[in-house]
Tab-separated table of C-alpha atoms and ligand atoms in Angstrom:
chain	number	residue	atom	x	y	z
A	136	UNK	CA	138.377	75.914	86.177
A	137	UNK	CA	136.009	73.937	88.037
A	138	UNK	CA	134.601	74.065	84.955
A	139	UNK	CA	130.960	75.659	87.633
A	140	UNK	CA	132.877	78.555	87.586
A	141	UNK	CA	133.815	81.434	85.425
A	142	UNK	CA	137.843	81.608	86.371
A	143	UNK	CA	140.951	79.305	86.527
A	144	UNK	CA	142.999	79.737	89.776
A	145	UNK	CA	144.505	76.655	89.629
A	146	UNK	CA	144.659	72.864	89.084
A	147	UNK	CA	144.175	71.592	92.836
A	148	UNK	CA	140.507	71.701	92.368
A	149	UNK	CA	139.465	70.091	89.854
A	150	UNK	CA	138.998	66.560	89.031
A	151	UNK	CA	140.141	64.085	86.215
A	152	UNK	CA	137.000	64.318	84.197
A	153	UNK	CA	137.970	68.414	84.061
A	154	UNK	CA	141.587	68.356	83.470
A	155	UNK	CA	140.593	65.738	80.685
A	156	UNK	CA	137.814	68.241	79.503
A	157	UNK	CA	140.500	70.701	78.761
A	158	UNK	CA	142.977	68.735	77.019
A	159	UNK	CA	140.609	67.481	74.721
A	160	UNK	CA	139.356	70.683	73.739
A	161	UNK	CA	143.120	72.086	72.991
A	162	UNK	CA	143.702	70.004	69.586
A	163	UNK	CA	141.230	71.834	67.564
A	164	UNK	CA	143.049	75.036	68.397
A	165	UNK	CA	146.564	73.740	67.569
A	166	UNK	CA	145.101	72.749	64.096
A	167	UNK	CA	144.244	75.906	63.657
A	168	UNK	CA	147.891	76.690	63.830
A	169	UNK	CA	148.624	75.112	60.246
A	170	UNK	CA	145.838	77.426	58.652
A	171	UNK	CA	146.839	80.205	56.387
A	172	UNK	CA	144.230	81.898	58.470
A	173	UNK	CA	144.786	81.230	61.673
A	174	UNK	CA	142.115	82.861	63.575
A	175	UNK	CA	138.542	81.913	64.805
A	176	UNK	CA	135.542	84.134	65.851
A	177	UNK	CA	135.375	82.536	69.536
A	178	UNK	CA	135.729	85.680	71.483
A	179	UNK	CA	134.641	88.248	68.862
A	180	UNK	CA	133.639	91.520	70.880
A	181	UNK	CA	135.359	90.642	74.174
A	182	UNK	CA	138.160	91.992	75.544
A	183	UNK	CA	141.195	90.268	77.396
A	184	UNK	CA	143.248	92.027	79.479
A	185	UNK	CA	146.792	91.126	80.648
A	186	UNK	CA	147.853	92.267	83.857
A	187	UNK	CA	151.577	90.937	85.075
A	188	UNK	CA	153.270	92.473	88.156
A	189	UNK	CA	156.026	90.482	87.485
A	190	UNK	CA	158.192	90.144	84.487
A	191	UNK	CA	157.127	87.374	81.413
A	192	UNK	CA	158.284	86.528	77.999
A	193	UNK	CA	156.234	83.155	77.313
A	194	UNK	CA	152.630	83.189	79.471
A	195	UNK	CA	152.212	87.272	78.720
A	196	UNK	CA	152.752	86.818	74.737
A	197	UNK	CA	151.424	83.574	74.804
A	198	UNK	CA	148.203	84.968	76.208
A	199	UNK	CA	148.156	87.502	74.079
A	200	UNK	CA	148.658	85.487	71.148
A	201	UNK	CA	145.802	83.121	72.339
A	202	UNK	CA	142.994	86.113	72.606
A	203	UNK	CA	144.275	87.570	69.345
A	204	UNK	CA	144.031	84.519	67.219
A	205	UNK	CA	140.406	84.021	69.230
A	206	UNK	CA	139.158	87.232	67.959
A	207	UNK	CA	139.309	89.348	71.275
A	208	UNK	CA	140.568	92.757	71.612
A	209	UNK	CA	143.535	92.923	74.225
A	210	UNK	CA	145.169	95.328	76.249
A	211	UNK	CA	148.381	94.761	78.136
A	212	UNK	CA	148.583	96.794	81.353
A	213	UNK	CA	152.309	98.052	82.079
A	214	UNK	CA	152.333	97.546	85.794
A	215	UNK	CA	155.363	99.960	85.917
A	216	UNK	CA	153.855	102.552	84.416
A	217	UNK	CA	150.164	102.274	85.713
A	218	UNK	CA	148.509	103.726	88.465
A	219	UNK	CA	149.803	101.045	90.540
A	220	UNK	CA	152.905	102.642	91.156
A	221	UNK	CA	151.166	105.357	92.105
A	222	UNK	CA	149.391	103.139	95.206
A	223	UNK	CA	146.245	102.224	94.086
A	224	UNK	CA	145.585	98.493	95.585
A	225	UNK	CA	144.824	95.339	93.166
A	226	UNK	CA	140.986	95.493	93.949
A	227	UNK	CA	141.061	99.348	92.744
A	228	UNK	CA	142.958	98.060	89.445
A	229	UNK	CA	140.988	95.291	88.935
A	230	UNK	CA	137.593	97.481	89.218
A	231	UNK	CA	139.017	99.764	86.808
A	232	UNK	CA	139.844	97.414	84.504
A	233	UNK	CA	136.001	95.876	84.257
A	234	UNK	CA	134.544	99.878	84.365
A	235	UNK	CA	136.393	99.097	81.154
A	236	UNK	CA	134.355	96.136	80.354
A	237	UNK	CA	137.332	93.616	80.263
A	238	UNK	CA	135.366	90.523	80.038
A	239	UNK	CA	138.857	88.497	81.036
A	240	UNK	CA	141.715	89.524	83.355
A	241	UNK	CA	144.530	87.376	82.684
A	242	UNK	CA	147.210	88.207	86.075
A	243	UNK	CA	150.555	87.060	87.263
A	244	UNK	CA	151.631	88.662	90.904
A	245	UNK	CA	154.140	87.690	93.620
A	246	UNK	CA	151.576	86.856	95.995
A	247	UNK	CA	149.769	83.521	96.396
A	248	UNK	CA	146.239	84.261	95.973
A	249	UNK	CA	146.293	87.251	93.867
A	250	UNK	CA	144.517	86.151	91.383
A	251	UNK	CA	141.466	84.470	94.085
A	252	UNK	CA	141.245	88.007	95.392
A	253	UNK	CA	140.411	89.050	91.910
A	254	UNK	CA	137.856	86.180	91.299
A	255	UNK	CA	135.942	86.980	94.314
A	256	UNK	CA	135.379	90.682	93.845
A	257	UNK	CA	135.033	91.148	90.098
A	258	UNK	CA	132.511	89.578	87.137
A	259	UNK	CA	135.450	88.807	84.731
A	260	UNK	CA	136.798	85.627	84.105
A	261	UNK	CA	139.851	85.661	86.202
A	262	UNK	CA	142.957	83.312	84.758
A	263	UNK	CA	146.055	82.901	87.448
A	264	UNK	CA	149.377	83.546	85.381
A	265	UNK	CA	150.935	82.954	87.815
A	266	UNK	CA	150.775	83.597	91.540
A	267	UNK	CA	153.551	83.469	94.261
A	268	UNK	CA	154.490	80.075	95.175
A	269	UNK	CA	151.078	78.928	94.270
A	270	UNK	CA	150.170	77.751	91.018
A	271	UNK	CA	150.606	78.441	87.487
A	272	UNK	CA	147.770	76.307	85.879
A	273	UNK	CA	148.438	77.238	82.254
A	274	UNK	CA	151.797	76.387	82.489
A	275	UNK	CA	150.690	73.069	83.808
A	276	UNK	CA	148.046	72.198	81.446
A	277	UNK	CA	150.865	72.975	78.803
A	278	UNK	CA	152.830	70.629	80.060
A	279	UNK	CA	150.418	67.648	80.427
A	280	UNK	CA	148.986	68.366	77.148
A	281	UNK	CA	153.210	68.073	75.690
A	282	UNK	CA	153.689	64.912	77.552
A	283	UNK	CA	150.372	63.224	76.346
A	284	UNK	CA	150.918	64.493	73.067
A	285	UNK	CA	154.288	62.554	73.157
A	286	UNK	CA	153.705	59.651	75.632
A	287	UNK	CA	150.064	59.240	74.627
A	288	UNK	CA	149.223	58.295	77.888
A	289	UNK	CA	148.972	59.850	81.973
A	290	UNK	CA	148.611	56.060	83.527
A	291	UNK	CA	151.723	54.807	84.871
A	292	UNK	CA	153.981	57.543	83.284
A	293	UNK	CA	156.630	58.188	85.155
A	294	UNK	CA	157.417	62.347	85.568
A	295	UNK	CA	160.449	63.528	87.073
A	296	UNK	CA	160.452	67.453	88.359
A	297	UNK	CA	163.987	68.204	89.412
A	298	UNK	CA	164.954	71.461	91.432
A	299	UNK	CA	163.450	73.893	93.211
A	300	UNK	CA	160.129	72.410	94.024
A	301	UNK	CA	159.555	74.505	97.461
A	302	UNK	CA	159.340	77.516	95.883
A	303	UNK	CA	157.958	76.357	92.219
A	304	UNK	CA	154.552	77.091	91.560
A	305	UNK	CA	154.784	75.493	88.134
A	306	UNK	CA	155.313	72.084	90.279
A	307	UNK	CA	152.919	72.546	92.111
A	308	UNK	CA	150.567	72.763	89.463
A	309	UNK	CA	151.921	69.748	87.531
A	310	UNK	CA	151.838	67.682	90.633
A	311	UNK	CA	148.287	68.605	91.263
A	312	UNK	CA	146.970	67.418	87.896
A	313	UNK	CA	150.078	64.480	87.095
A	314	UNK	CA	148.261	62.735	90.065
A	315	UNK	CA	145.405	63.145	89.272
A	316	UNK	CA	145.316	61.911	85.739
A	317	UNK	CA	147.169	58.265	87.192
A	318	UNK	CA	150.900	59.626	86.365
A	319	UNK	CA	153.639	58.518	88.704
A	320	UNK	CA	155.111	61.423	89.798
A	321	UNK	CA	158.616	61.956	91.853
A	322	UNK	CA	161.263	65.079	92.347
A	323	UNK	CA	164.654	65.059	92.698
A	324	UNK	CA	166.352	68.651	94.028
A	325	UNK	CA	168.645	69.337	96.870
A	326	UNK	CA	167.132	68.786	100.556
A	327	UNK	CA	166.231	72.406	101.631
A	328	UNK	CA	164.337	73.081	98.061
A	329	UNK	CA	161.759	69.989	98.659
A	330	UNK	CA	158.415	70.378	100.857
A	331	UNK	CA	159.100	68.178	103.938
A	332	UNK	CA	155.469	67.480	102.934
A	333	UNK	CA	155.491	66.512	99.414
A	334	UNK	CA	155.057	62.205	100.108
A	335	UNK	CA	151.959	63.777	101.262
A	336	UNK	CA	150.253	64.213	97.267
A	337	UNK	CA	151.786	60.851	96.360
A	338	UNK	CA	155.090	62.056	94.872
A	339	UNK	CA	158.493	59.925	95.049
A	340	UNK	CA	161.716	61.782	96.355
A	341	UNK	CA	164.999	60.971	95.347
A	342	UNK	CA	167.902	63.227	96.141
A	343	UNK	CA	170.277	61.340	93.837
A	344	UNK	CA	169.676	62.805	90.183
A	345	UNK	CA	171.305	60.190	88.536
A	346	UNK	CA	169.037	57.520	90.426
A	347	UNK	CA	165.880	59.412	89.456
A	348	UNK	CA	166.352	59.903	85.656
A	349	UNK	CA	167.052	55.905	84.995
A	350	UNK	CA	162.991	55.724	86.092
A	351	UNK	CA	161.547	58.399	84.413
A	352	UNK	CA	159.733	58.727	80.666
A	353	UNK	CA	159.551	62.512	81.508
A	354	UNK	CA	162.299	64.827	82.631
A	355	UNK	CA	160.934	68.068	83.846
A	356	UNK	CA	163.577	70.521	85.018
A	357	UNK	CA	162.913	73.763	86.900
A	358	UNK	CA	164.551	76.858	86.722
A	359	UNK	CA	166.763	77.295	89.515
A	360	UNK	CA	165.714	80.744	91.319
A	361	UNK	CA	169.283	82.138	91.795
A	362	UNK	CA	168.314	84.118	94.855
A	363	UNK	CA	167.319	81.362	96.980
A	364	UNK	CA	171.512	80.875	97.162
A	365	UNK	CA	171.616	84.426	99.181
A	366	UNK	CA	168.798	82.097	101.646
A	367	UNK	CA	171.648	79.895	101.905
A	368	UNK	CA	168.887	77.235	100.743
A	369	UNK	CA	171.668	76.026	98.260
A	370	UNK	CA	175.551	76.110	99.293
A	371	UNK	CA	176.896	77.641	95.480
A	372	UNK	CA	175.837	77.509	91.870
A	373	UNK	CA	178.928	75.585	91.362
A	374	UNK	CA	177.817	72.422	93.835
A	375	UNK	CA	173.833	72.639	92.499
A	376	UNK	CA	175.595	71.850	88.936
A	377	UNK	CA	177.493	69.370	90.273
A	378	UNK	CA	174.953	67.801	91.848
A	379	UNK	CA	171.874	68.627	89.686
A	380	UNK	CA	172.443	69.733	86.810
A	381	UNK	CA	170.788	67.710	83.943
A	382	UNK	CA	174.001	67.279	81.776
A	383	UNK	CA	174.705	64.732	78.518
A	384	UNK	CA	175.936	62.234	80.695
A	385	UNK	CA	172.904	62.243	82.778
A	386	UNK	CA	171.009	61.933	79.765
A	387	UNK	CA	172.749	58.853	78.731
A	388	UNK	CA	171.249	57.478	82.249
A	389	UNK	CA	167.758	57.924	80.894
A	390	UNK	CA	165.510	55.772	78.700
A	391	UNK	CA	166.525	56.696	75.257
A	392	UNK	CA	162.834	58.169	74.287
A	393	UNK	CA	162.936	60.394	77.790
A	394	UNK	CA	161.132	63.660	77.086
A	395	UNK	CA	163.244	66.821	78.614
A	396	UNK	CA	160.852	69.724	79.148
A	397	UNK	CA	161.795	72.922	80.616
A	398	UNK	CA	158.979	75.349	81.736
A	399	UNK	CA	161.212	78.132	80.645
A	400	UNK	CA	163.431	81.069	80.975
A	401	UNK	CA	166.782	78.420	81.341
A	402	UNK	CA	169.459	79.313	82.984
A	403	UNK	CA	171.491	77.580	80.480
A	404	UNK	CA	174.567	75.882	82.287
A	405	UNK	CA	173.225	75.953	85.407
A	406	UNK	CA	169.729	73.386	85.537
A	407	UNK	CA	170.575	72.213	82.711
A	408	UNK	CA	173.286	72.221	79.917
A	409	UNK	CA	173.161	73.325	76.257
A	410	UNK	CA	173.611	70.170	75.015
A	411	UNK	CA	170.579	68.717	76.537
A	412	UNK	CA	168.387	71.768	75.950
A	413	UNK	CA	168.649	71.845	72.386
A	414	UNK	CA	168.691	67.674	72.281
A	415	UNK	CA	166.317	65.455	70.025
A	416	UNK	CA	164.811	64.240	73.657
A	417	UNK	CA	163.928	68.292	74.350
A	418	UNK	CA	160.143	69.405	73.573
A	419	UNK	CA	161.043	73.027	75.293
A	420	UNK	CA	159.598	74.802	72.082
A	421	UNK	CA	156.868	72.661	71.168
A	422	UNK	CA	155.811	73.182	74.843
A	423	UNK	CA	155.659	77.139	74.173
A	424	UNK	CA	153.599	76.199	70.790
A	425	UNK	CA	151.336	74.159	72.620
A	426	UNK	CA	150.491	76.587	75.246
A	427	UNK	CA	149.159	79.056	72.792
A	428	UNK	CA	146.570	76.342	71.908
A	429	UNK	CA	145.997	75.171	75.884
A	430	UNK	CA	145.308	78.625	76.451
A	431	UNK	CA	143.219	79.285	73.176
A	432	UNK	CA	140.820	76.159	74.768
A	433	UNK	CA	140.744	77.606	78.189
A	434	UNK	CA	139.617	81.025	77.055
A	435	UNK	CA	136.997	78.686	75.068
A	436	UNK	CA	136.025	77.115	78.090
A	437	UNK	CA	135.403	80.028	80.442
A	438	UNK	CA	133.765	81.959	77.629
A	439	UNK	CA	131.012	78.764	77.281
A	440	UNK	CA	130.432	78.552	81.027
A	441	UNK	CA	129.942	82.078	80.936
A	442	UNK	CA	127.436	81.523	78.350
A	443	UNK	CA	125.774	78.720	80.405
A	444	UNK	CA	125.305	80.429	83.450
A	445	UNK	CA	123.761	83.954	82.252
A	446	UNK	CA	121.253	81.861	80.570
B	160	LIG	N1	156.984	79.565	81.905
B	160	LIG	C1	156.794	80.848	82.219
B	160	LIG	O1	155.949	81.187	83.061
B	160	LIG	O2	157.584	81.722	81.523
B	160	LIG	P1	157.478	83.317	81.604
B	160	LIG	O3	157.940	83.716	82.968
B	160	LIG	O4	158.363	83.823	80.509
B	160	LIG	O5	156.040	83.670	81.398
């Protein structure tokens, strides 16, 4: 968040020492979750305010979940039926929203840099949902915090991401921070869906699934964006199973303690098969668990800085 400032945009800037900040603060939040009360009085008086422009079932609740269980009042703005529909720009919203007094704007949008445009123009504590192609930070300090949990260790572990990694902004985010914390990081997808660029952060390609999985400790598969086919970035659903699908038999490739994650919404059958999702190897729900608490600590976090600097 650089933890000098009061909103996350993303993991690419910040270092070891804050990525490691965070995930040790998340723990005393998940315990929480075995309370019969499972609340605490972190954000009493402040208000959090979701604001998606595109559609969410696991970051919106999850964020919502996260405030509530902190204390916080929320609101969820309805993009469809705000005043957005009606023209008025993202600055105008946002502007509303803190004549409001939202202390925290938590916003997922199509375009990259959204939520930056936010940060620079408004007091709140901005958190990126999710933005474009960009980065989904949440979703990738959810997933570290899984694979630690499970691996108990970042040096030397070896993460797979396999499809769409051009266009995946949860990647992105999980390559930023993987790397950073000493994992060894590769992708496997078809040609067209992988940055020409990507040897550039210190990531591994291998364009032969069945090669990649016998490395890894970590499987992490990526929704497949079914309109990137009408692109022609992908010749048909039926040859990106074929090829890429994470199936049983694939499985039975891997080390037998691989951990299959799955950012979520599946396309069940098509990235990956029942089977697999719903294996002893998958952690797809304990990942949606643990980002209640991984977003519980970065709420936490801002709120303290916040503290800090109006000192
Ligand atoms: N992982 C994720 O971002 O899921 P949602 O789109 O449901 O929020």
């Amino acid at each position: 968040m650089s933890l000098n400032c009061k909103d996350l945009l993303g993991l690419e800037h910040l270092d070891k020492k804050e990525l490691q900040t965070i995930l040790d603060s998340v723990k005393p939040f998940k315990d929480l979750f075995t309370r019969s009360v499972k609340k605490a009085p972190t954000l009493i008086g402040k208000t959090v305010v979701t604001l998606f422009y595109e559609p969410s079932t696991r970051t919106r609740n999850s964020f919502e979940i996260a405030a509530k269980r902190l204390s916080a009042d929320v609101v969820n703005v309805t993009v469809g039926t705000s005043s957005v529909v009606k023209g008025e720009s993202l600055i105008d919203t946002g502007k509303t929203l803190e004549a409001m007094k939202a202390d925290y704007i938590i916003i997922r949008h199509s375009l990259a840099g959204a939520p930056d445009i936010l940060a620079r123009n408004l007091n709140a504590s901005i958190i990126n949902a999710g933005d474009g192609f960009h980065e989904h930070p949440t979703q990738g300090l959810l997933d570290l915090y899984t694979m630690y949990e499970k691996k108990k260790k970042f040096e030397g572990l070896k993460v797979l991401l396999v499809g769409d990694i051009l266009h995946s902004r949860v990647a992105k985010s999980n390559i930023w921070a993987l790397t950073k914390m000493g994992a060894e990081v590769a992708v496997s997808g078809p040609p067209t869906l992988i940055p020409e660029d990507i040897k550039n952060l210190g990531v591994k390609v291998y364009y032969d699934l069945d090669e990649a999985v016998k490395n890894a400790d970590v499987v992490n598969i990526l929704r497949i964006q079914l309109e990137r086919q009408q692109e022609n970035l992908f010749p048909s659903v039926h040859e990106y199973v074929e090829l890429y699908q994470l199936t049983k038999e694939r499985l039975g490739l891997a080390k037998p303690g691989v951990l299959i994650m799955h950012p979520g919404p599946m396309n069940r059958g098509i990235e990956i098969s029942s089977d697999v999702a719903d294996s002893k190897n998958a952690v797809i729900n304990e990942q949606v668990t643990n980002g209640i608490a991984v977003r519980m600590a970065v709420l936490y976090l801002l709120k303290k800085r916040k503290n800090v600097s109006s000192n």
